[in-house]
Every structure is written in C-alpha cells, then in structure tokens.
C-alpha cells in the first residue's frame, strides 16, 4: 500500500471531524466568493445604473426623482407597463453627466457639441439635445440607489462575518483532527518500538529512532495541519472561482481552466525531483540526531581524550551535507514556486486585457464595468490558492518521505504485548546443543549444552567475547537460537511468547539503568501488582535502607538522568531491589559487582544471597572471588564450554579457570600462560 493511502487511512479515524471541517470550509469559501458578484451588482445596477432608461410619471413615488418640476423613475423600479410613459436618459460623457428628454436609438462613441450629444456607431450617427446636470441634480438621481448600496454593503459584511466564523471553526477542527492523528501515530510508533526485538536496535542508533518518533511525525503533522488544509482550501477556492467565472463569461472561464492541467503537470514534475532531495535531507537529519545523541552520551570520553575537534569535524561534515541538500531543494522551490505562479498570473492578465481591451470594450460588444471588476477580482483570488498550494509542495514531499520512514518502522515484524497471566515456573533450564551467530556463519556459540536446576547458581566465566552474554541473550530471547533448543521446565522457549517467558525472569546489569522518577518507582516500574510495602521490603532486604534514610525524601527521592545523583553502588542496590520485588524464578546477574568498591561489594554480596534464595541464578562475572559458592561454573572459550564444575573441582584440574583465578589473586606461577 502506498504511503499516501496509509496516511489517508490514519485520517479516516477522524473522518467525521474532517468532513464537518470541510463542510464549514465550503460555506466559508462560498460566502467569501460572493463578494465580487455583489460588487458587480453594486457597480452595474446602482452606481452606473442611472444610465439605464428613466420614465416620466405624473405623481411622486418612493423611487422617483424630481427634475425641473417633473418626476422620473427608473423603468426597473416601475411596476406597471413603462411603454406608455415618455422615456428619458442620463448619459455620461467623460466626467460630466447630461439629461436627454427622449430615448436613444443606439449607443456608441459619445461627444458633446454645445448643447447637443453626438453618438456614433460605425456609419450611424445620432444627435440629441441634452442638459448638463449639476452636482446636486446628479446626486438627486443617485438618491434612490443609496439604500440599495447600503443593503448590499451590509449583506456583504454579513457574509464576511459568516466566512470568518466558519473559517475559524474549520481551521480549529482540521488542526484538532491533525493533532489527534499524529498523537495516534506517535503512540503507534512508540508502541511498535516496544514490540521490536532487541536485535533491531543493534544497527540503528538511538538518535535515528528518536528522529522517527519526533522529527518525522512532526513533518507528517505539517501534512495534516498545513498541507492538506491548504490543498483542500485551494481546491475549493479554485472550483468556486471557476464556477463564478463561467457565470460571468464562458470563453474566458475556459481559458482560465487551462491552469488546472498545468498545475497537475507542475506537481508531478516537482515531486519527481524534490522527493530525492527530501529523502536525503531526512536521512541526514537522522544522522545528525544520532551523532548528537552519541556525543552527549559519550561527552566524558570525548573531553577526557580531547576529541572535541575531531567530533566537531565529523558533525560539521554531516551538517554540510544536510545544508547542501537543503540548498538544492531551496533552488528547486525558488525555480518552481513563486516564479511560475507569477508567470501564469501575468499570462492570465495579458489574456484578460487582450480579450476585454481588444474585443469587449468596443462599442459593438461593450461589457459592463461590473463584469470587468469581477473578472479582475476573481483572477486575483484565483492565484492566491495556487500560490498557497505551490508553497506547500515542499512540505508535502517532506511529509511523504517521513511517512515512508515511519511506516517502514511500523512494518517491522514485532510481537504483541501479552497480558496473559502465566503461572510461575520452577526455573529448571536446559541448553541442548545450542549454536548461534549474530551474523551469518560467524558463530559466537558452538554446541552449548548444560543444565541448571531450580535453586542452583550457575556462573559463566571467560575472556571478553567468549559468549557469556550471548547465552543470557538467548535465554531472554533477545535473539533466537539457530540450532539446538533451550527449555525451561521441559518447555521449548521458542514456543512461548517473549512476554510470557520474561514474566518470571529478572536481570541485573553491570551498569544498572534507572528511569526518571523516584527510587520507589524505579523498583516497582509503576507495576500496580507491586505494592509500596513490597518496594520498601525489597530495598530493606538488599541493604539499601541506610543510604535511603539519609536522602531528603527517602523512598520518594527524585531520580534524574539515569540516576546520575546516586553512586554506582546505590544504583546497583536499587537494581537488585527491583529484581527482588518482581520475584523472578530465573535471575541473571550480568557483571553486577564489576563497578563497585570493596565496601559496597560486601553489602551487595549480602544482597546477592537474599536474591538467589529459591531461584535459578546465572552469574556472569569477571571477579572470580564472587562466584566461589556457585553450584556450577561454566568456563567458555571462543563460544565453547571448555570446563565445568564447582570452584574446588576446577581448581584441582588446574586448567583455564585455575589460571584466571591465580592471575586475579596475584599468585600465578611462572609456568602459567
């Protein structure tokens, strides 16, 4: 399905609100576009209407005008048969007005000689006796038109007020629906991130993911708020204006209709070139966000190793590429936006001048000034929505490119969050001939087989890259095995949903992650099933209460920036309390004591003893002194288990474990490797 169709489907969620907004927009546009018609009527019927036939009547009426003792009324205001009454005319010659007490046979070029008006049309010529009207006399003839001019002006003002009210509400509803659409889209994107497997984030920097949720969805918001509103408004305006032009003059309206296919071709050509630049622009913007995020996270290292200049140079390189593509798009916009609109506008006005000046303003085919005014007004109005549509083409392309990026993320295969309640399993774990590779044919685990019974502690040791963390990643199903199988209580974990599997598993990392909130909320993670008493008991049991009591707000002490105001040991104790509060059947400790001092380690060792009770525990450790009491120690080397047994058993063998232990104790004999 195309990006446009999918964006349209999101809009359909609020179709009722959008339809109401478009209906209001139609009313607002109709009310506004009535203006030139009203102006035409005011000019032709009431301002220039005094040149229409007048008749002399015997008695005064509401619409009559007194002139030299006689009463005159315009024929269109006279309800009876006017043919029986003598006719008179008022004609304008240059800036003066003249009264002729008789009808005229034809109209044409007018001139004045003495007290006569001469009208010429081709070979025809007529002479009429005329009297020049004074200002007061002329105003008297205009008096019947004043009330109509006031009525029409008031009517037009009323329409403008109606248009303003409906315009306000249509904009409000369109923007409200657009914000709702983007709110739903951001929720969907963020929810999708929770569904994606961990390996999706291995090759995608956090800054790029953030860019999808913020920058890309914001560009799509512009599509609904500004672009579509401008397109809908513009289309309704253009259709309304063309309809009005057809009422005024069919031939000229047909000429103006040529603009529609020109605009269609115009948009196709623009999108052909602009989409490429917009895609590269969004890509570079993601790269900028990724680098900014990485630089902030690693600012300590950057400054410690004096890498500020190199980092700035790398950033500037990406920034320069971003600027370059932006500039190219700017050139394209400058070439294909206002310049082309102005060209079309000028062509349209030249056509109008040629049509009216070359043909219609002749004596034989005269057109009213009101029609001329209406045409000029409508042509000016016609190019306003065209300009608006053209200026939004860039935003349209950005939104479509951003939509493609967002939908690509939403289309990634994920797993729905399960709300099912799974009985707590015992925690008997079996790895049966497990082989695994992050990249094809680059195996990090080879034929791994072992058993961990309920309540046992299994320690994994080995050099960096030996496969310790990979085993835990497979157990948690952050990744899935390629060969062999992993079972818990005899059930293949591949047949369990990830949420059900992890329901009764807990993990404590080397660098514990604390969320913004409080100490208590970081233990419960706002799970309603974990009560406040459970939180406080877990913190007491792991030995965190002494330092918590020293904090101003105790358990409700704010945690900010991943717990930067707390020491490494304090953060680790909170992480232990979190694992204890969730009461997992299987517990994984990934280098949990690697970054703490000796004094804190003693506290944490006691916390570990509390944590491990009744649970199957896996410990990844470099400090071998912390795993001496483990029921089973697995020694890994290049993805294989090369030794296994208790601490005492492995020390007797004097193999790799023995060598590592001796090195750490500082008593390694010279013959050791």
XYZ file of C-alpha atoms in Angstrom:
673
model
C 0.000 0.000 0.000
C 1.313 3.448 -0.908
C 2.356 5.988 1.709
C -0.435 8.332 0.636
C -3.105 5.660 1.139
C -1.781 4.779 4.585
C -1.735 8.426 5.617
C -5.301 8.669 4.325
C -6.276 5.665 6.462
C -4.949 7.434 9.545
C -7.061 10.449 8.590
C -10.169 8.254 8.307
C -10.031 7.684 12.067
C -11.327 11.240 12.414
C -13.340 11.404 9.197
C -16.432 12.840 10.909
C -14.489 15.814 12.266
C -12.685 16.320 8.944
C -15.936 16.160 6.930
C -17.533 18.765 9.214
C -14.448 20.960 8.813
C -14.568 20.646 5.017
C -18.280 21.459 5.005
C -17.541 24.575 7.047
C -14.735 25.419 4.658
C -17.125 25.156 1.708
C -19.579 27.526 3.398
C -16.767 29.969 4.257
C -15.410 29.951 0.705
C -18.878 30.339 -0.819
C -19.615 33.301 1.435
C -16.314 34.955 0.607
C -16.549 34.379 -3.139
C -19.963 36.030 -3.280
C -18.187 39.373 -2.844
C -17.300 40.086 -6.500
C -20.875 39.256 -7.582
C -22.228 41.729 -5.036
C -19.667 44.305 -6.194
C -20.723 43.700 -9.814
C -24.368 44.295 -8.896
C -23.478 47.473 -6.970
C -21.483 48.839 -9.917
C -23.737 47.834 -12.816
C -27.173 48.186 -11.226
C -26.724 51.041 -8.786
C -23.576 53.062 -9.457
C -23.740 53.006 -13.269
C -27.474 52.194 -13.280
C -28.522 55.819 -13.740
C -27.635 55.456 -17.462
C -30.478 52.970 -17.817
C -33.879 54.231 -19.132
C -35.990 56.553 -16.956
C -39.664 57.362 -17.477
C -41.625 60.464 -16.548
C -44.563 59.814 -14.206
C -47.346 62.099 -13.043
C -47.119 61.683 -9.272
C -44.140 61.178 -6.929
C -43.342 57.707 -5.600
C -40.745 56.217 -3.249
C -38.163 55.744 -6.048
C -38.932 58.897 -8.091
C -36.584 61.847 -8.630
C -37.793 65.394 -9.195
C -36.110 67.290 -12.033
C -37.368 70.697 -13.180
C -40.832 70.120 -11.764
C -41.244 66.663 -13.327
C -40.966 63.253 -11.656
C -38.793 60.479 -13.083
C -38.291 56.826 -12.096
C -36.066 54.075 -13.487
C -38.047 51.585 -15.526
C -36.850 48.596 -13.451
C -38.368 50.199 -10.323
C -41.688 50.856 -12.088
C -44.147 48.015 -11.599
C -46.589 48.989 -14.396
C -46.145 48.965 -18.179
C -43.489 51.628 -18.874
C -44.069 51.769 -22.653
C -46.943 54.206 -22.244
C -44.788 56.797 -20.483
C -42.264 59.190 -22.031
C -38.663 57.945 -21.708
C -35.578 59.957 -20.713
C -31.895 59.097 -20.404
C -28.877 60.229 -18.421
C -25.554 59.761 -20.247
C -22.004 60.271 -19.079
C -19.530 61.966 -21.411
C -16.052 61.993 -19.960
C -16.601 63.219 -16.375
C -19.848 65.084 -16.955
C -23.462 63.847 -16.926
C -26.210 65.010 -19.275
C -30.010 64.704 -19.241
C -31.741 63.755 -22.532
C -35.507 64.005 -22.500
C -36.029 61.278 -25.092
C -34.915 57.657 -25.732
C -31.741 56.880 -27.688
C -31.689 54.542 -30.670
C -28.227 53.090 -30.107
C -25.141 53.645 -28.044
C -21.558 54.154 -29.162
C -18.831 56.772 -29.009
C -20.155 59.899 -27.302
C -19.127 63.524 -27.758
C -20.552 66.943 -26.855
C -21.002 69.963 -29.139
C -22.660 72.921 -27.487
C -25.937 71.696 -26.008
C -26.021 68.508 -28.078
C -24.670 64.990 -27.531
C -23.468 63.174 -30.634
C -23.435 59.341 -30.604
C -21.557 57.497 -33.350
C -21.500 53.802 -34.088
C -19.872 52.760 -37.339
C -21.705 54.598 -40.133
C -24.549 55.539 -37.795
C -24.768 58.960 -36.172
C -27.381 60.478 -33.871
C -27.682 63.929 -32.282
C -29.696 64.583 -29.089
C -30.499 67.776 -27.243
C -29.012 67.496 -23.743
C -28.814 69.451 -20.491
C -25.737 69.166 -18.281
C -26.570 68.102 -14.734
C -25.201 69.969 -11.741
C -23.745 68.100 -8.769
C -26.932 68.477 -6.729
C -29.085 67.303 -9.644
C -26.818 64.297 -10.219
C -26.918 63.390 -6.506
C -30.707 63.583 -6.656
C -30.751 60.952 -9.393
C -28.420 58.775 -7.261
C -30.607 59.108 -4.142
C -32.817 56.027 -4.893
C -29.646 53.889 -5.185
C -28.178 54.785 -1.774
C -30.347 52.443 0.244
C -29.584 49.553 -2.128
C -25.868 50.232 -1.851
C -26.195 50.209 1.944
C -28.225 46.980 1.879
C -25.723 45.236 -0.393
C -22.760 46.501 1.645
C -24.360 45.258 4.863
C -25.154 41.930 3.214
C -21.536 41.580 2.065
C -20.241 42.450 5.550
C -22.561 39.814 6.977
C -21.175 37.252 4.547
C -17.630 38.195 5.577
C -18.538 37.668 9.240
C -20.095 34.285 8.400
C -16.994 33.397 6.385
C -14.701 34.406 9.280
C -16.671 32.319 11.802
C -16.765 29.227 9.595
C -13.083 29.675 8.657
C -12.128 29.761 12.337
C -14.033 26.587 13.135
C -12.845 24.695 10.075
C -9.221 25.545 10.921
C -9.776 24.571 14.544
C -11.360 21.230 13.626
C -8.777 20.431 10.952
C -5.878 21.187 13.282
C -7.506 19.317 16.152
C -8.022 16.248 13.964
C -4.457 16.566 12.640
C -3.028 16.700 16.151
C -5.117 13.673 17.109
C -3.892 11.771 14.063
C -0.259 12.499 14.929
C -0.887 11.652 18.568
C -2.155 8.238 17.457
C 0.724 7.802 15.039
C 3.338 8.611 17.683
C 1.638 6.212 20.068
C 1.703 3.525 17.371
C 5.379 4.159 16.616
C 6.377 4.140 20.282
C 4.280 1.025 20.857
C 5.948 -0.604 17.850
C 9.360 0.074 19.373
C 8.276 -1.891 22.445
C 7.294 -4.800 20.178
C 10.518 -4.954 18.178
C 13.222 -7.464 19.044
C 16.420 -6.161 20.615
C 18.475 -7.029 17.530
C 16.617 -4.290 15.602
C 18.421 -1.697 17.689
C 21.861 -3.251 17.232
C 22.486 -1.450 13.950
C 20.185 1.534 14.417
C 21.476 4.369 16.633
C 19.085 5.678 19.275
C 19.144 9.141 17.687
C 17.687 7.757 14.451
C 14.876 6.053 16.336
C 14.172 9.308 18.177
C 14.120 11.106 14.810
C 11.396 8.746 13.551
C 9.194 9.470 16.573
C 9.769 13.231 16.733
C 11.043 14.836 13.518
C 9.365 12.508 11.031
C 5.992 12.521 12.770
C 6.223 16.314 13.113
C 6.736 16.569 9.349
C 3.651 14.381 8.888
C 1.744 16.651 11.290
C 2.525 19.537 8.954
C 0.921 17.473 6.195
C -2.408 17.278 8.036
C -2.319 20.721 9.661
C -0.935 22.881 6.862
C -0.524 20.999 3.583
C -3.883 19.231 3.353
C -5.706 22.244 4.776
C -4.085 24.430 2.119
C -4.805 21.882 -0.617
C -8.454 21.461 0.409
C -8.917 25.209 0.760
C -7.153 25.863 -2.538
C -9.150 23.266 -4.470
C -12.482 24.534 -3.123
C -11.441 28.126 -3.860
C -10.354 27.266 -7.405
C -13.546 25.325 -8.144
C -15.662 28.129 -6.682
C -13.853 30.816 -8.667
C -14.018 28.859 -11.926
C -17.738 28.315 -11.367
C -18.188 32.070 -10.844
C -16.142 32.813 -13.985
C -18.392 30.521 -16.036
C -21.396 32.519 -14.828
C -19.671 35.738 -15.892
C -18.111 34.711 -19.226
C -17.828 31.178 -20.588
C -14.993 31.824 -23.047
C -12.662 33.427 -20.548
C -13.535 30.789 -17.942
C -12.488 28.088 -20.424
C -9.156 29.864 -20.920
C -8.639 30.055 -17.136
C -9.467 26.339 -16.793
C -6.227 25.538 -18.640
C -4.484 26.342 -15.354
C -5.785 23.080 -13.817
C -3.881 20.583 -16.057
C -0.844 22.900 -15.916
C -0.904 22.664 -12.102
C -1.272 18.878 -12.258
C 1.765 18.510 -14.552
C 3.599 21.034 -12.402
C 3.096 18.987 -9.215
C 4.216 15.757 -10.934
C 7.409 17.391 -12.206
C 8.163 18.976 -8.852
C 7.695 15.715 -6.938
C 9.955 13.874 -9.365
C 12.950 15.993 -8.364
C 12.016 17.050 -4.837
C 11.404 13.545 -3.437
C 15.066 12.593 -3.925
C 16.324 15.650 -2.051
C 13.758 15.280 0.729
C 14.730 11.665 1.302
C 18.403 12.619 1.626
C 17.507 15.545 3.886
C 15.548 13.333 6.305
C 18.355 10.784 6.262
C 20.986 13.396 7.118
C 18.740 14.819 9.836
C 18.558 11.350 11.401
C 22.354 11.107 11.194
C 22.658 14.472 12.951
C 20.315 13.334 15.731
C 22.206 10.075 16.099
C 25.549 11.850 16.377
C 24.218 14.440 18.830
C 22.780 11.653 20.995
C 26.031 9.691 20.852
C 28.125 12.773 21.639
C 26.021 13.675 24.673
C 26.191 10.100 25.964
C 29.959 9.979 25.443
C 30.844 13.556 26.395
C 33.049 12.378 29.266
C 35.188 10.291 26.909
C 35.265 12.998 24.231
C 36.595 15.579 26.662
C 38.879 13.202 28.520
C 40.625 12.160 25.298
C 40.480 15.662 23.781
C 38.360 14.566 20.827
C 36.298 17.761 20.672
C 37.788 18.959 17.369
C 37.504 15.594 15.631
C 33.922 15.160 16.839
C 33.055 18.685 15.705
C 34.616 17.996 12.288
C 32.562 14.797 11.907
C 29.422 16.659 12.891
C 30.215 19.501 10.500
C 30.669 17.051 7.621
C 27.168 15.659 8.107
C 25.831 19.155 8.739
C 27.396 20.396 5.490
C 25.758 17.558 3.539
C 22.447 18.423 5.166
C 22.916 22.077 4.192
C 23.877 21.117 0.638
C 20.713 19.072 0.048
C 18.609 21.738 1.712
C 20.120 24.325 -0.607
C 19.397 22.219 -3.679
C 15.787 21.859 -2.598
C 15.649 25.598 -1.972
C 16.835 26.269 -5.522
C 14.183 23.912 -6.857
C 11.489 25.656 -4.787
C 12.649 29.083 -5.934
C 12.539 27.985 -9.559
C 9.202 26.172 -9.485
C 7.132 28.072 -6.930
C 6.512 31.839 -6.976
C 8.296 32.407 -10.270
C 5.976 30.075 -12.152
C 2.941 31.402 -10.293
C 3.834 34.947 -11.296
C 4.349 33.810 -14.896
C 0.905 32.188 -15.016
C -0.676 35.219 -13.350
C 0.870 37.583 -15.911
C -0.252 35.390 -18.807
C -3.782 35.359 -17.405
C -3.887 39.149 -17.073
C -2.484 39.642 -20.563
C -5.270 37.366 -21.832
C -7.824 39.370 -19.862
C -6.547 42.697 -21.250
C -6.473 41.305 -24.792
C -9.973 39.895 -24.506
C -11.623 42.931 -22.969
C -9.397 45.621 -24.490
C -9.197 44.099 -27.970
C -12.748 42.916 -28.284
C -15.141 43.551 -25.465
C -14.621 47.251 -24.824
C -15.590 48.210 -28.355
C -18.885 49.930 -28.904
C -20.379 46.891 -30.588
C -19.659 44.400 -27.819
C -19.357 46.512 -24.715
C -19.047 44.735 -21.392
C -20.127 46.266 -18.140
C -17.639 47.741 -15.724
C -19.048 45.448 -13.025
C -18.200 42.335 -15.053
C -14.715 43.698 -15.685
C -14.224 44.369 -11.968
C -15.499 40.902 -11.040
C -13.140 39.226 -13.515
C -10.111 41.111 -12.219
C -11.105 40.362 -8.626
C -11.662 36.650 -9.311
C -8.382 36.314 -11.230
C -6.516 37.861 -8.305
C -8.275 35.467 -5.951
C -7.609 32.517 -8.274
C -3.848 32.783 -7.919
C -3.893 33.078 -4.134
C -4.813 29.400 -3.565
C -2.494 28.379 -6.408
C 0.379 30.165 -4.648
C -0.634 28.523 -1.376
C -0.655 25.056 -2.935
C 2.702 25.569 -4.639
C 4.374 26.809 -1.442
C 3.209 23.643 0.338
C 4.657 21.235 -2.231
C 7.967 21.109 -0.334
C 6.164 20.271 2.918
C 4.115 17.661 1.063
C 7.238 15.898 -0.154
C 8.859 16.055 3.281
C 5.736 14.537 4.815
C 5.588 11.714 2.258
C 9.280 10.876 2.754
C 8.833 10.998 6.536
C 5.716 8.855 6.209
C 7.666 6.251 4.269
C 10.303 6.138 7.041
C 7.692 5.881 9.781
C 5.718 3.149 8.014
C 8.923 1.233 7.357
C 9.389 1.123 11.127
C 5.746 0.205 11.724
C 6.006 -2.614 9.160
C 8.867 -4.297 11.006
C 7.767 -7.624 12.388
C 7.219 -7.394 16.108
C 5.397 -9.229 18.826
C 2.246 -8.009 20.505
C 2.458 -7.404 24.225
C 0.751 -10.236 26.065
C -1.464 -9.532 29.058
C -1.962 -13.191 29.931
C -1.075 -14.378 33.423
C 1.435 -17.217 33.303
C 1.931 -19.446 36.354
C 5.368 -19.029 37.899
C 7.591 -21.764 36.539
C 10.150 -23.604 38.684
C 13.212 -22.486 36.772
C 14.834 -25.711 35.506
C 16.883 -24.569 32.496
C 18.373 -26.812 29.793
C 20.607 -25.714 26.897
C 20.638 -28.555 24.377
C 23.371 -28.325 21.703
C 22.796 -24.601 21.108
C 24.647 -22.883 18.259
C 24.185 -19.182 17.490
C 25.594 -16.408 15.290
C 24.751 -12.681 15.230
C 25.971 -12.581 11.646
C 25.685 -15.417 9.193
C 28.425 -18.058 9.607
C 30.162 -16.040 12.362
C 29.249 -18.284 15.273
C 29.672 -16.918 18.783
C 28.239 -20.039 20.470
C 29.007 -23.585 19.368
C 27.285 -26.712 20.658
C 26.482 -25.316 24.097
C 24.855 -27.870 26.406
C 24.258 -27.649 30.162
C 21.532 -27.935 32.798
C 20.643 -25.612 35.665
C 18.226 -26.981 38.223
C 15.803 -24.972 40.301
C 17.581 -23.030 43.046
C 21.060 -23.590 41.596
C 23.568 -20.856 40.874
C 25.401 -21.165 37.567
C 28.375 -18.891 36.890
C 29.651 -18.094 33.394
C 33.289 -17.044 33.099
C 35.664 -16.483 30.234
C 37.552 -13.852 28.342
C 35.778 -10.988 26.539
C 33.928 -12.314 23.507
C 33.818 -15.881 24.728
C 29.985 -15.960 24.574
C 28.854 -15.364 28.168
C 26.416 -12.544 27.424
C 25.192 -14.315 24.277
C 23.958 -17.217 26.387
C 21.922 -14.825 28.508
C 20.620 -13.026 25.402
C 19.314 -16.340 24.102
C 17.780 -17.267 27.446
C 15.904 -13.967 27.495
C 15.023 -14.434 23.817
C 16.525 -11.130 22.842
C 17.703 -13.340 19.994
C 16.552 -16.786 18.873
C 18.732 -19.860 18.536
C 19.616 -21.186 15.091
C 20.450 -24.755 16.084
C 19.531 -26.716 19.202
C 16.976 -25.620 21.755
C 16.562 -24.039 25.154
C 13.989 -25.406 27.584
C 12.538 -24.189 30.861
C 10.759 -26.836 32.924
C 10.819 -29.051 29.837
C 9.114 -26.487 27.563
C 10.874 -25.099 24.495
C 11.105 -21.336 24.977
C 10.637 -20.844 21.219
C 7.041 -21.954 21.726
C 6.473 -19.328 24.422
C 5.791 -15.672 23.758
C 8.614 -13.402 24.812
C 6.373 -11.609 27.319
C 5.299 -14.896 28.934
C 8.896 -16.090 29.052
C 10.193 -12.923 30.708
C 7.276 -12.686 33.115
C 9.212 -14.634 35.731
C 12.748 -13.640 34.789
C 14.815 -10.829 36.246
C 18.103 -9.229 35.289
C 20.659 -7.001 36.995
C 23.122 -5.356 34.622
C 26.689 -4.196 35.160
C 25.555 -0.612 34.574
C 22.024 -0.514 36.004
C 19.527 1.682 34.189
C 17.329 3.953 36.295
C 14.370 5.787 34.834
C 13.317 9.350 35.564
C 11.005 9.240 38.574
C 11.644 8.259 42.179
C 13.556 5.478 43.906
C 10.273 3.720 44.666
C 9.006 3.984 41.080
C 12.314 2.567 39.806
C 11.798 -0.509 41.949
C 8.150 -1.093 41.025
C 8.391 0.333 37.473
C 4.844 1.533 38.213
C 3.520 -2.033 38.132
C 0.217 -1.936 40.067
C 0.820 -5.523 41.211
C 3.853 -4.395 43.240
C 2.689 -2.607 46.366
C 4.507 0.104 48.290
C 5.175 -2.356 51.114
C 6.783 -4.760 48.624
C 9.013 -1.967 47.323
C 10.183 -0.897 50.778
C 10.753 -4.508 51.896
C 12.829 -5.236 48.778
C 15.018 -2.176 49.419
C 15.469 -3.176 53.055
C 16.314 -6.770 52.170
C 19.089 -5.770 49.758
C 20.612 -3.355 52.293
C 19.617 -0.090 50.595
C 17.714 1.354 53.571
C 20.724 3.041 55.304
C 21.532 5.331 52.352
C 17.844 5.912 51.542
C 17.185 7.171 55.071
C 19.841 9.838 54.503
C 18.055 11.223 51.444
C 15.720 14.224 51.970
C 12.657 12.466 50.526
C 13.630 8.895 51.316
C 11.927 6.378 49.056
C 10.394 9.240 47.081
C 13.741 10.881 46.302
C 13.694 12.049 42.647
C 15.855 10.136 40.174
C 17.094 12.101 37.156
C 19.441 11.442 34.219
C 19.682 7.679 34.792
C 20.427 8.202 38.486
C 23.426 10.485 38.000
C 22.991 11.911 41.529
C 23.480 8.429 43.033
C 26.672 6.428 43.325
C 27.275 3.284 41.265
C 26.735 1.100 44.336
C 23.479 2.852 45.246
C 22.159 2.451 41.716
C 23.108 -1.228 41.826
C 21.278 -1.789 45.115
C 18.130 -0.211 43.617
C 18.523 -2.532 40.644
C 18.782 -5.540 43.000
C 15.658 -4.388 44.850
C 13.830 -4.145 41.520
C 14.710 -7.757 40.688
C 13.704 -8.911 44.179
C 10.344 -7.055 44.068
C 9.403 -8.842 40.842
C 10.198 -12.208 42.495
C 11.616 -13.921 39.366
C 12.054 -17.681 39.062
C 15.219 -17.135 36.999
C 17.677 -14.374 37.859
C 20.541 -13.149 35.703
C 23.365 -11.071 37.162
C 25.461 -9.591 34.361
C 28.730 -8.302 35.873
C 26.607 -6.954 38.725
C 29.588 -6.297 41.032
C 32.121 -5.109 38.448
C 31.897 -1.338 39.009
C 31.665 -1.056 42.783
C 34.131 -0.556 45.585
C 35.128 -3.216 48.119
C 32.975 -1.805 50.933
C 29.870 -1.652 48.772
C 30.673 -5.114 47.393
C 30.264 -6.572 50.876
C 26.774 -5.061 51.093
C 25.935 -6.284 47.608
C 27.171 -9.788 48.358
C 24.660 -9.935 51.186
C 22.018 -8.613 48.777
C 23.008 -11.340 46.323
C 22.493 -14.010 48.950
C 18.968 -12.651 49.510
C 18.285 -12.505 45.782
C 19.436 -16.017 44.983
C 17.309 -17.853 47.539
C 14.965 -20.293 45.825
C 15.842 -19.035 42.353
C 17.808 -20.376 39.431
C 20.577 -17.806 39.182
C 23.011 -17.144 36.337
C 26.013 -15.001 37.128
C 28.309 -13.505 34.522
C 31.432 -12.494 36.422
C 34.983 -11.337 35.909
C 35.666 -11.255 39.639
C 36.047 -14.953 40.266
C 36.095 -14.413 44.035
C 32.369 -13.555 43.854
C 31.357 -16.939 42.367
C 33.265 -19.349 44.596
C 29.975 -20.534 46.115
C 28.301 -21.194 42.727
C 26.869 -24.681 42.255
C 28.240 -24.858 38.732
C 30.848 -22.803 36.916
C 30.970 -22.873 33.115
C 34.243 -21.734 31.543
C 33.809 -20.528 27.973
C 36.431 -20.028 25.307
C 35.622 -18.898 21.755
C 31.991 -19.906 22.059
C 32.540 -23.356 23.575
C 32.314 -24.699 27.114
C 35.846 -25.912 27.824
C 35.448 -26.560 31.571
C 32.605 -27.041 34.014
C 32.249 -27.834 37.719
C 32.399 -26.231 41.144
C 35.148 -23.852 42.224
C 37.036 -26.557 44.089
C 36.719 -29.032 41.198
C 38.062 -26.558 38.678
C 40.937 -25.506 40.942
C 42.007 -29.121 41.199
C 42.001 -29.522 37.407
C 44.376 -26.517 37.112
C 43.047 -25.577 33.703
C 41.885 -22.231 32.334
C 39.777 -21.401 35.399
C 42.719 -22.073 37.671
C 44.940 -19.794 35.591
C 42.375 -16.969 35.609
C 41.866 -17.262 39.351
C 45.576 -17.251 40.080
C 46.081 -14.175 37.892
C 43.385 -12.302 39.793
C 44.833 -13.372 43.146
C 48.326 -12.319 42.100
C 49.877 -15.749 42.803
C 50.145 -17.083 39.255
C 53.170 -19.232 38.818
C 55.599 -18.528 36.011
C 54.711 -21.606 34.012
C 51.111 -20.433 33.575
C 50.142 -18.980 30.263
